[in-house]
Short mmCIF file of C-alpha atoms in Angstrom, two decimals:
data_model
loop_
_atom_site.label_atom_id
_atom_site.label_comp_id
_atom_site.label_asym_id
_atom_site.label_seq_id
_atom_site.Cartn_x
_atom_site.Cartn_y
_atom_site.Cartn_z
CA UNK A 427 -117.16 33.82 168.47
CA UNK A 428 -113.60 33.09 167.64
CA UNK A 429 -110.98 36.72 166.35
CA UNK A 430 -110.44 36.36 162.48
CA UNK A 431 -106.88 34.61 161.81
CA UNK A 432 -104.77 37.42 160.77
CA UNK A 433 -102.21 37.21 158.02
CA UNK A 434 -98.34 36.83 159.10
CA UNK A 435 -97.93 40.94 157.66
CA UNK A 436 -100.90 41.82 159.79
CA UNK A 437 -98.86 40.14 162.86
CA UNK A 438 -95.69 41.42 161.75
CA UNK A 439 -96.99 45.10 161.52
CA UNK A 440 -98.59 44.75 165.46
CA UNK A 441 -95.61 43.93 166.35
CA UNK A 442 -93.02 45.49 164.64
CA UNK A 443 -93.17 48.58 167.29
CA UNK A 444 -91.22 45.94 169.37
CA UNK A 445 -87.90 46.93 167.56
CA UNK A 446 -88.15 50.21 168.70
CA UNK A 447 -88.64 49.76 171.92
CA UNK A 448 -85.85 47.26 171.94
CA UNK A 449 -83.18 49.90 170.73
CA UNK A 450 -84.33 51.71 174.09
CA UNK A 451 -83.74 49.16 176.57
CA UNK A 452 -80.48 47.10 174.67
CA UNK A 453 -78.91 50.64 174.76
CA UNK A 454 -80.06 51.03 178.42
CA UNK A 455 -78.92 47.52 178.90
CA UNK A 456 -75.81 47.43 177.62
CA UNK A 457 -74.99 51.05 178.09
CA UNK A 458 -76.23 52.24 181.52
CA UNK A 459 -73.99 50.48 183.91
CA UNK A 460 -71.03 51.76 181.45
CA UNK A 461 -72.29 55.47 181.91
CA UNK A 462 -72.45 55.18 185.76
CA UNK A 463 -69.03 53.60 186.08
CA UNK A 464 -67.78 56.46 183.84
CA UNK A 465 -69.30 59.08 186.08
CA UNK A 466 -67.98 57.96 189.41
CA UNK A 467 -69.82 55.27 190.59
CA UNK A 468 -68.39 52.47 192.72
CA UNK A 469 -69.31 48.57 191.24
CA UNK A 470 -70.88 47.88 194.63
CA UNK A 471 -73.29 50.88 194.14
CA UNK A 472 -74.38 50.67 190.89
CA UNK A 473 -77.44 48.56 191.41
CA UNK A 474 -79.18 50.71 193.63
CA UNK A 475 -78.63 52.99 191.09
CA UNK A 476 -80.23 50.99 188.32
CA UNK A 477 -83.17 50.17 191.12
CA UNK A 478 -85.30 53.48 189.31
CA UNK A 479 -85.81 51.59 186.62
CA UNK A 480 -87.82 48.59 187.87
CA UNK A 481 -89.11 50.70 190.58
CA UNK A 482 -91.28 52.71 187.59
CA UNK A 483 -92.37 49.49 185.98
CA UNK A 484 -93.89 48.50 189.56
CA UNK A 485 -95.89 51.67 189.08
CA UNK A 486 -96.31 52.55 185.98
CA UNK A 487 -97.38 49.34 184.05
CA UNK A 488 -100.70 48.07 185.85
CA UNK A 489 -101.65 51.81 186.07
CA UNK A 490 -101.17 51.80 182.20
CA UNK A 491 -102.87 48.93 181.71
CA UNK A 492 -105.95 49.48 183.60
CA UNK A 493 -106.06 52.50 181.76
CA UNK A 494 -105.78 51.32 178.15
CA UNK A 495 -108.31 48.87 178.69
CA UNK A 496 -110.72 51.72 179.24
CA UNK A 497 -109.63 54.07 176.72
CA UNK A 498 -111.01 54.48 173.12
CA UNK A 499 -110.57 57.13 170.75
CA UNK A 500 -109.66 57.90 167.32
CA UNK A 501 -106.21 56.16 167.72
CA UNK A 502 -107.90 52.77 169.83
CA UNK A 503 -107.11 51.50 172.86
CA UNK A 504 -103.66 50.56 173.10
CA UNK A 505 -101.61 53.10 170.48
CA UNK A 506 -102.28 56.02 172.45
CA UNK A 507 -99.90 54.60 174.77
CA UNK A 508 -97.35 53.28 172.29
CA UNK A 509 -97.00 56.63 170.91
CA UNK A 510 -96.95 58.39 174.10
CA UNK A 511 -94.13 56.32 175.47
CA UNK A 512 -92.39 56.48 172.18
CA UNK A 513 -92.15 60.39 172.07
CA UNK A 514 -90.97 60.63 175.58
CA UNK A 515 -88.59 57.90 175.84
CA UNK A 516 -86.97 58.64 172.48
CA UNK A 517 -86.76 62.56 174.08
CA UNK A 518 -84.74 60.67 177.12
CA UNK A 519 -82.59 58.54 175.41
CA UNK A 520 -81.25 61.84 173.64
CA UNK A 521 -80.80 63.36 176.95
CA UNK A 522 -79.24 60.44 179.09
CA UNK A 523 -75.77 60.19 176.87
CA UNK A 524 -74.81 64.13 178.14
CA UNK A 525 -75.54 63.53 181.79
CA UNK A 526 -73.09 65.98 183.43
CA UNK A 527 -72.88 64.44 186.75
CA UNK A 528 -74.42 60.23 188.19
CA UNK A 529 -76.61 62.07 189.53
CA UNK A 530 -78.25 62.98 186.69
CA UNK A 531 -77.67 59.95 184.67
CA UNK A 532 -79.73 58.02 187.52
CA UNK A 533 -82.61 60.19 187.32
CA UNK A 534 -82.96 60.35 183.32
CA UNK A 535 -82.79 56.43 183.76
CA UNK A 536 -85.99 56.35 185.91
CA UNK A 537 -87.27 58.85 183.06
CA UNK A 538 -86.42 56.42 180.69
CA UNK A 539 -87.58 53.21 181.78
CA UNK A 540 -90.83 55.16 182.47
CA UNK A 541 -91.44 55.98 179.32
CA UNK A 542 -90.13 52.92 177.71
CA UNK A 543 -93.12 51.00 180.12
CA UNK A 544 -95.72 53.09 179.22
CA UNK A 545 -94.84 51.86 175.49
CA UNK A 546 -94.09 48.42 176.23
CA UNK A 547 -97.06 46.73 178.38
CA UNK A 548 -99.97 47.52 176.21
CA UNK A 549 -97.47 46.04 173.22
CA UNK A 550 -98.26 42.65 174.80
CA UNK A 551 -102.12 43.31 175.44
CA UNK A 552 -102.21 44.59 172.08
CA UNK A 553 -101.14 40.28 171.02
CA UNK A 554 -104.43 39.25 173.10
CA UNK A 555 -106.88 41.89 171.75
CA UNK A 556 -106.34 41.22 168.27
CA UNK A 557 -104.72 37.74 167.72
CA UNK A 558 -107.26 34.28 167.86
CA UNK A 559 -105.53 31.55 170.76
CA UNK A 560 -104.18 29.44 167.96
CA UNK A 561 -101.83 32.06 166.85
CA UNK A 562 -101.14 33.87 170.16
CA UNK A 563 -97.73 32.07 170.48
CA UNK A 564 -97.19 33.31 167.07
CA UNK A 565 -97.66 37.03 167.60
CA UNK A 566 -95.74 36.45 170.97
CA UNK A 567 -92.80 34.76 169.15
CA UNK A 568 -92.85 37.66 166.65
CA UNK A 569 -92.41 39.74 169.06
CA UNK A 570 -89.39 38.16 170.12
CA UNK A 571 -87.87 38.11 166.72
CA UNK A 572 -88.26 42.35 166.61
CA UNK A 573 -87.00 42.42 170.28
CA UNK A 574 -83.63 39.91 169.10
CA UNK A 575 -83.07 42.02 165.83
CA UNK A 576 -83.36 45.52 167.50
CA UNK A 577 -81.13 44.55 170.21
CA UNK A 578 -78.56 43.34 168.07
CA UNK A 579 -78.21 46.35 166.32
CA UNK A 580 -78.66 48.69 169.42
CA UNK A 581 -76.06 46.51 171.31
CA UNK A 582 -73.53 46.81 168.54
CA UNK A 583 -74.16 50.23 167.71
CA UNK A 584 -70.99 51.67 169.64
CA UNK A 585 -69.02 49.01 168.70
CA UNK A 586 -69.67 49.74 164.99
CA UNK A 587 -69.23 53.42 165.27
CA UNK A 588 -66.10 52.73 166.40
CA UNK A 589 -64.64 50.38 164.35
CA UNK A 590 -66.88 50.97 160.95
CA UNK A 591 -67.11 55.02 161.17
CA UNK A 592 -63.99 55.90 163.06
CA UNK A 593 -65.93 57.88 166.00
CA UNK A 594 -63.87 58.20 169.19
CA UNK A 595 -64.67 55.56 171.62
CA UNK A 596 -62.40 57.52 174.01
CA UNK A 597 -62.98 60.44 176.15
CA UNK A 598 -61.62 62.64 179.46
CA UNK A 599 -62.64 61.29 182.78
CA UNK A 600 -66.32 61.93 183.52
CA UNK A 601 -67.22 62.21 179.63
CA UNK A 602 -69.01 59.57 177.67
CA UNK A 603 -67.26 58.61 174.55
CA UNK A 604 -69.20 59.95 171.53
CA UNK A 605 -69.67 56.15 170.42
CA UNK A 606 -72.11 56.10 173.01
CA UNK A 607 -73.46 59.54 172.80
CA UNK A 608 -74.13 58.98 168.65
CA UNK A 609 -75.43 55.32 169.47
CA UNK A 610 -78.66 57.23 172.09
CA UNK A 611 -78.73 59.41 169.17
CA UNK A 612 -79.74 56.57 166.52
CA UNK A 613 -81.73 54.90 169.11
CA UNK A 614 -83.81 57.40 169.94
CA UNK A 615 -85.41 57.63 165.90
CA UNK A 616 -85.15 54.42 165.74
CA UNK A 617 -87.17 53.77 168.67
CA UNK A 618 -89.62 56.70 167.98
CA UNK A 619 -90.07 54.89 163.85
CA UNK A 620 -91.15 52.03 164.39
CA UNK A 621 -93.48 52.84 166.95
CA UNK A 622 -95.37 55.00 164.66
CA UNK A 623 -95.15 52.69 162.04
CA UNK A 624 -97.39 49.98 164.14
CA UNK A 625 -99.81 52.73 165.26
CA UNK A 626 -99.94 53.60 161.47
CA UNK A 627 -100.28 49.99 159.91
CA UNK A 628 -102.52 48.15 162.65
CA UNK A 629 -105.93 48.39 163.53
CA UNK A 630 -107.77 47.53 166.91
CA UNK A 631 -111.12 46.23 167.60
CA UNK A 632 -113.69 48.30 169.02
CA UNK A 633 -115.39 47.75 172.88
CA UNK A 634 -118.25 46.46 171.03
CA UNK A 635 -116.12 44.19 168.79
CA UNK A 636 -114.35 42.71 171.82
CA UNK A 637 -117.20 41.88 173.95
CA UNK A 638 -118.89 39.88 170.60
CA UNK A 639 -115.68 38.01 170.67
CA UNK A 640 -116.22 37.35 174.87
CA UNK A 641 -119.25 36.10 174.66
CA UNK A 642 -121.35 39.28 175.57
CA UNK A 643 -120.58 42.59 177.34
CA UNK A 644 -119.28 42.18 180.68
CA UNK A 645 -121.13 43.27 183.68
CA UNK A 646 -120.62 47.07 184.37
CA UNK A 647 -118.09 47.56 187.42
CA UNK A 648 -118.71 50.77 189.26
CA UNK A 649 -116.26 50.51 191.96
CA UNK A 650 -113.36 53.21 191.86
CA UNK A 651 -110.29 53.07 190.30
CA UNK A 652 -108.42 51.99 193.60
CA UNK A 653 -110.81 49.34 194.56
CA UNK A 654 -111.05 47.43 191.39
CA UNK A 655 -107.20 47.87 190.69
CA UNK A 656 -106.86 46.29 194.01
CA UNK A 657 -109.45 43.70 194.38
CA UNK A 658 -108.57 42.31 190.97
CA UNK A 659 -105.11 41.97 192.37
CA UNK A 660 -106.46 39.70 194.96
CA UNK A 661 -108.30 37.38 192.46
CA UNK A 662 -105.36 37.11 190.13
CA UNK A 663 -105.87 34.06 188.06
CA UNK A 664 -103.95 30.69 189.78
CA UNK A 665 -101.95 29.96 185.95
CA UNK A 666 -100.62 33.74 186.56
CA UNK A 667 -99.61 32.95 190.78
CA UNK A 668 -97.74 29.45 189.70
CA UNK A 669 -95.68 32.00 186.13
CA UNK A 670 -94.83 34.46 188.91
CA UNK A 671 -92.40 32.56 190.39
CA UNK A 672 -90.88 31.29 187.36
CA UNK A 673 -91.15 35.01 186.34
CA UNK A 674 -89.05 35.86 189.32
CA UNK A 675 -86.32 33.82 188.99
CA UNK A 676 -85.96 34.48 185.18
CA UNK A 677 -85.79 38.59 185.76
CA UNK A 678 -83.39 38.38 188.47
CA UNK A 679 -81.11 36.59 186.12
CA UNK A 680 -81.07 38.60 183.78
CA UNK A 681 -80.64 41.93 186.12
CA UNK A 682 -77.74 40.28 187.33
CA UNK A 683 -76.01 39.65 183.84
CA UNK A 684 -77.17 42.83 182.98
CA UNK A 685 -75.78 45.10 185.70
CA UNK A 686 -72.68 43.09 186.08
CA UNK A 687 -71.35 41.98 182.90
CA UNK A 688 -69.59 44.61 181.56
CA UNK A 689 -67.60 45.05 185.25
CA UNK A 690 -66.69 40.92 185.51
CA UNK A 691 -65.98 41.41 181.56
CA UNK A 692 -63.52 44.47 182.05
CA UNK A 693 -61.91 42.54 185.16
CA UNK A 694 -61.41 39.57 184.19
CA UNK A 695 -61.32 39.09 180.85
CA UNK A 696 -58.90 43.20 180.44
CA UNK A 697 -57.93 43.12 183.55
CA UNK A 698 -58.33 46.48 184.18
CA UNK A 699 -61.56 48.95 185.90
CA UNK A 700 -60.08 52.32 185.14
CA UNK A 701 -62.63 53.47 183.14
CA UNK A 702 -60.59 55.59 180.92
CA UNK A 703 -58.45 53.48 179.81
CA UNK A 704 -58.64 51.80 176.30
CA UNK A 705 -58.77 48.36 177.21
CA UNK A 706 -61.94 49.48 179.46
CA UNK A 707 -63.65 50.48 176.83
CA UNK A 708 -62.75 47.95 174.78
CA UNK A 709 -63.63 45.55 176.74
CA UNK A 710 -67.48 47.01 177.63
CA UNK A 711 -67.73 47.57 173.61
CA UNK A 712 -67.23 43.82 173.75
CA UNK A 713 -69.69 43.55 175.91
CA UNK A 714 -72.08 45.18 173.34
CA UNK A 715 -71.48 42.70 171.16
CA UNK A 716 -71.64 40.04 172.97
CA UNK A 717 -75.22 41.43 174.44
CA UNK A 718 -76.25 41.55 170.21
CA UNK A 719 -75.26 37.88 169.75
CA UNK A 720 -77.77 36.46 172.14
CA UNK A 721 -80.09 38.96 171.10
CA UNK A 722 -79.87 38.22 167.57
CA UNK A 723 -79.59 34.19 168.87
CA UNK A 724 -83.24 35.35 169.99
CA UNK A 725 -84.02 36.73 166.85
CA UNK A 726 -83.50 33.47 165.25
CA UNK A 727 -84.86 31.17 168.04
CA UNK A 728 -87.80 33.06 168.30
CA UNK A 729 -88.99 31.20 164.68
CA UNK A 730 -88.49 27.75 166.57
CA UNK A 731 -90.06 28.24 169.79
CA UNK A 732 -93.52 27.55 167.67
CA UNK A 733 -92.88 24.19 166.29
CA UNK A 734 -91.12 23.20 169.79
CA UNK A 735 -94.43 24.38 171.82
CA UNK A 736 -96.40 21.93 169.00
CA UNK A 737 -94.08 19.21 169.07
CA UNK A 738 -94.41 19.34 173.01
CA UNK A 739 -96.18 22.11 174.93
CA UNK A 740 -95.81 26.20 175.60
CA UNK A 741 -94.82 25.35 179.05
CA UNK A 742 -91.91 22.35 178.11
CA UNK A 743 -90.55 24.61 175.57
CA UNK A 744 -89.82 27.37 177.98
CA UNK A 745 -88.44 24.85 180.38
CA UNK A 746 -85.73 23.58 177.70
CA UNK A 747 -84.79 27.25 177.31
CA UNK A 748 -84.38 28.14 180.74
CA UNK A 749 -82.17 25.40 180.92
CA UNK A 750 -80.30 26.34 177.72
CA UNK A 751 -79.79 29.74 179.55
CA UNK A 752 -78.00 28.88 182.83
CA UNK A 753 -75.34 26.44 181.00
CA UNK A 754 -74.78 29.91 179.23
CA UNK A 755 -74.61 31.88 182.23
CA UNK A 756 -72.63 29.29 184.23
CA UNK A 757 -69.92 28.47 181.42
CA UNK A 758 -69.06 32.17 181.82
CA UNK A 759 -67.49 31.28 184.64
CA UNK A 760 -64.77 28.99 182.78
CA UNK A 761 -64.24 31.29 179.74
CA UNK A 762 -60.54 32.60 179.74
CA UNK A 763 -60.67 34.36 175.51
CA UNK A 764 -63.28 37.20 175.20
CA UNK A 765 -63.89 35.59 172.28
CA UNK A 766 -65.59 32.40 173.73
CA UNK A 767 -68.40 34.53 175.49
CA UNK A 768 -70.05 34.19 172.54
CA UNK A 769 -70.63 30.73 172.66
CA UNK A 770 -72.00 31.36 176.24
CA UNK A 771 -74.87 34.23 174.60
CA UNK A 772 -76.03 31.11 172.57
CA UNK A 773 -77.65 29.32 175.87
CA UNK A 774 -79.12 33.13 176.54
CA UNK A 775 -80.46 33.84 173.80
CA UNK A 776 -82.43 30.47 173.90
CA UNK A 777 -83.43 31.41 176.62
CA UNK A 778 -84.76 35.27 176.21
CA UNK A 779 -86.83 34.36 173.15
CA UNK A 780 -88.47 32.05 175.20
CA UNK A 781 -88.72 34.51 178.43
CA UNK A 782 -90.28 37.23 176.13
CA UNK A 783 -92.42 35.06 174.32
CA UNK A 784 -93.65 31.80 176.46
CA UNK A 785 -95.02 33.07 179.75
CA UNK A 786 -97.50 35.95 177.64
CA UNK A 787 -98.45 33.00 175.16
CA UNK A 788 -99.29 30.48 178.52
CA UNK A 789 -100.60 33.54 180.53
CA UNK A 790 -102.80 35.14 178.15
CA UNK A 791 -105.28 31.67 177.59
CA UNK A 792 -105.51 32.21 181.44
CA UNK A 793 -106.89 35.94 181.73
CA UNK A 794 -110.33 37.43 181.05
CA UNK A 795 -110.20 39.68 178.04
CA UNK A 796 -112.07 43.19 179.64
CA UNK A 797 -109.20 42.98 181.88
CA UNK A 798 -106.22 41.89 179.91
CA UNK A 799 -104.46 45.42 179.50
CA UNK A 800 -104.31 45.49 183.22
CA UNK A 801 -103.02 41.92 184.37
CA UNK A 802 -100.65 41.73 181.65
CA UNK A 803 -99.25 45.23 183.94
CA UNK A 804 -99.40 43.13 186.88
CA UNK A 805 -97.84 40.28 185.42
CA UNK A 806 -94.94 43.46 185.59
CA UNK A 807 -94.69 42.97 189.59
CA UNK A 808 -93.01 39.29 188.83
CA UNK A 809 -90.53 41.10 186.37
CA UNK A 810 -89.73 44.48 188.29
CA UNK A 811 -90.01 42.93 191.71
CA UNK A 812 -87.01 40.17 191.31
CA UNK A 813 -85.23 43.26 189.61
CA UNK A 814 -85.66 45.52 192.84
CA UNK A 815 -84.14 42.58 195.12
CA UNK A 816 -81.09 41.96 192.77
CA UNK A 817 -80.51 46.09 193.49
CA UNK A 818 -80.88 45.94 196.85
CA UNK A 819 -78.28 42.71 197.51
CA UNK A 820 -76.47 42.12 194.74
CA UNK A 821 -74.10 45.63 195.88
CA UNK A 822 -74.27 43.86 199.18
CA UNK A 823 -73.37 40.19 198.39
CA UNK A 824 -70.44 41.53 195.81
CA UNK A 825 -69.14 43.47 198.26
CA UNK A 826 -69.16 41.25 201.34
CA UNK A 827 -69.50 37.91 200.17
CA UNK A 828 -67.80 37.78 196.80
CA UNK A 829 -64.98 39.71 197.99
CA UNK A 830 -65.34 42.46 194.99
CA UNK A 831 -65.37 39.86 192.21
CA UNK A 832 -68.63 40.64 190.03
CA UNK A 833 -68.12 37.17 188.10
CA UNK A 834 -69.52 35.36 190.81
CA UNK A 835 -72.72 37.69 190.45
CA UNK A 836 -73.10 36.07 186.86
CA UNK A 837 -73.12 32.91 188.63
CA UNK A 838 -75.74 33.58 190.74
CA UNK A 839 -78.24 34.58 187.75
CA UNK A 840 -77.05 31.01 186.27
CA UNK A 841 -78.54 29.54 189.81
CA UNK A 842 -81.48 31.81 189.38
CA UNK A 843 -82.45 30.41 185.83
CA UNK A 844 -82.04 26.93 186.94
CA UNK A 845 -84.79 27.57 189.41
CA UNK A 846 -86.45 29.37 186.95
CA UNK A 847 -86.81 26.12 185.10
CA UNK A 848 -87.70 23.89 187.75
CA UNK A 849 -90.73 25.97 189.24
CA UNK A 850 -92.29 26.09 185.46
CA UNK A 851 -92.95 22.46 186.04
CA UNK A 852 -96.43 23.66 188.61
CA UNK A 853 -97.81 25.48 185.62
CA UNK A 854 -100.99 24.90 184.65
CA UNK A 855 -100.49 24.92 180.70
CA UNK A 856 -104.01 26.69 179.54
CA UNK A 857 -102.89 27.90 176.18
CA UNK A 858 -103.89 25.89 172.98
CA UNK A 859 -101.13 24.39 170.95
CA UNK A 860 -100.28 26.72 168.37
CA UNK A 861 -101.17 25.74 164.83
#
């Protein structure tokens, strides 16, 4: 028994928590590594300190979705966590901005991130539950779109504060500009709207409603908690082994770009790392935008990835993006105008629409539904894990290797996507062509 086709507002509603969430982690994104800096921290240090972050997705997200896919209550199975995650990580992003001391920025950044994943993961269940396989790339690709445009304005946000409102982008050493502080601010009801608005506008099937559309209820599993979490880990599906390595490569990318772009920005491009000096913060505010053009690239590339997967298939469409996104990376490298970056966010924006969109749409043909909550968290591990290695020797390569400069860093995650692209060609393609 095949889902009903929902209308495009149905799918835009279901997904339109997305932006929220996306405020959170483009202001974490862009923002984070800016804060640290500004606190004290060292450029060789700061991704161990950023390591909290995919640490809690390692944790949090397959506990989450084991969880949702045995919950039901007035509010379903999946918005219970939306909501949760939404009124905790909106309460952290208003915190994080008045850190007094890196100490405390680093822990309010695990806090974060832990709340933003116990939002985020049942967001991309939520697609499977209630979308037919025909328009599974759509809702995915939607997704995208509300990831691109909430990033673009998060991103920008202190850079338009500054320059539109007139709020001080400066501040005493060990103080974050109130740009930044204002822009957490923002983000945090921004983040905390839209989130109810999707638990508000969208319905979910009921257990009984979901097993009709399976075929049947599926046999009863009375093994604990523990045993199933790990045995199912075990029999992961082979589509989901042959994405994790694609997966991999992809993350560590972009938690490369993402750590060290404002630093190889500031340094080469201002020629300056005192963080209180204008042209620092002129240069990360840059930075901002430059992280909102491929975002909002995204945005826009998210309503082509579905003709492209027809035209072709899921999997070739994400390999032409991946591609698209190390020329961006790499051409970073020859970039001597601030100005031209933005030409280089093009090729990464191609490619995050595709990385936040393709491997769910390929993935989710390739799960069973009763457990698609929870291996959509485990498909986490191939996103947090690549993160946790860039923390522990990227510092380490920078350092020794690179002799200080962070631009070869950048180059690295241009390597990375490369890969990326060339290990999505042992994918077994399961999902249907989208119509």
């Amino acid at each position: 028994m095949e889902k009903p086709r929902l209308s495009f507002w149905q799918i835009w509603n279901m997904s339109f928590g997305f932006l929220g969430i996306q405020f959170g982690f483009a202001l974490q994104n862009a923002n984070v590594s800016r804060i640290f800096q500004t606190l004290g921290a060292n450029v060789d240090s700061i991704p161990i300190l950023w390591v909290a972050a995919p640490f809690t997705g390692l944790v949090v997200q397959p506990i989450v979705g084991y969880f949702s896919d045995r919950t039901w209550n007035r509010l379903g199975r999946r918005r219970p966590y939306f909501l949760t995650g939404a009124i905790l990580a909106s309460l952290a992003l208003i915190v994080m901005p008045n850190s007094p001391v890196l100490w405390v920025a680093a822990g309010m950044l695990w806090i974060m991130d832990a709340s933003i994943n116990i939002s985020m993961e049942p967001f991309r269940a939520f697609v499977g539950d209630n979308l037919a396989s025909t328009q599974r790339v759509t809702g995915f690709a939607l997704q995208s779109f509300f990831i691109g445009t909430g990033a673009v304005v998060a991103s920008l946000l202190p850079w338009m504060l500054t320059n539109w409102l007139h709020v001080s982008n400066e501040a005493p050493a060990g103080q974050i500009p109130a740009s930044v502080r204002y822009s957490f601010y923002l983000g945090a009801a921004a983040f905390l709207t839209a989130v109810v608005w999707t638990v508000v506008s969208s319905k979910e099937y009921s257990p009984d409603e979901m097993a009709a559309f399976a075929g049947g209820k599926p046999a009863e599993d009375h093994s604990s908690a523990l045993t199933t979490i790990l045995r199912d880990l075990w029999n992961m599906p082979g589509t989901m082994k042959q994405l994790a390595w694609a997966q991999f490569f992809s993350w560590f990318a972009l938690f490369a770009m993402w750590i060290y772009t404002t630093a190889a920005v500031t340094s080469h491009l201002y020629h300056t790392s005192d963080t209180t000096s204008p042209l620092y913060n002129d240069g990360a505010n840059w930075v901002g935008v430059c992280f909102a053009v491929y975002n909002g690239v995204a945005a826009l590339v998210a309503f082509g990835i579905p003709p492209l997967a027809r035209w072709s298939s899921p999997k070739m469409a994400h390999i032409v993006c991946l591609t698209c996104g190390a020329l961006g990376l790499l051409s970073i490298t020859m970039v001597t105008d601030p100005r031209y970056l933005l030409v280089s966010m093009i090729g990464v924006g191609v490619a995050w629409a595709s990385i936040l969109s393709m491997p769910y749409a390929i993935l989710t043909g390739a799960l069973p539904p009763a457990k698609l909550g929870y291996y959509m968290g485990v498909f986490n591990f191939f996103i947090v894990i690549p993160q946790i290695v860039a923390a522990a020797i990227l510092g380490y390569l920078v350092k020794h290797l690179f002799g200080g400069d962070t631009l070869y860093a950048i180059v690295v995650g241009g390597v990375s996507l490369l890969l990326a692209a060339a290990l999505m060609l042992r994918v077994k393609d399961e999902v249907p062509r989208p119509s």
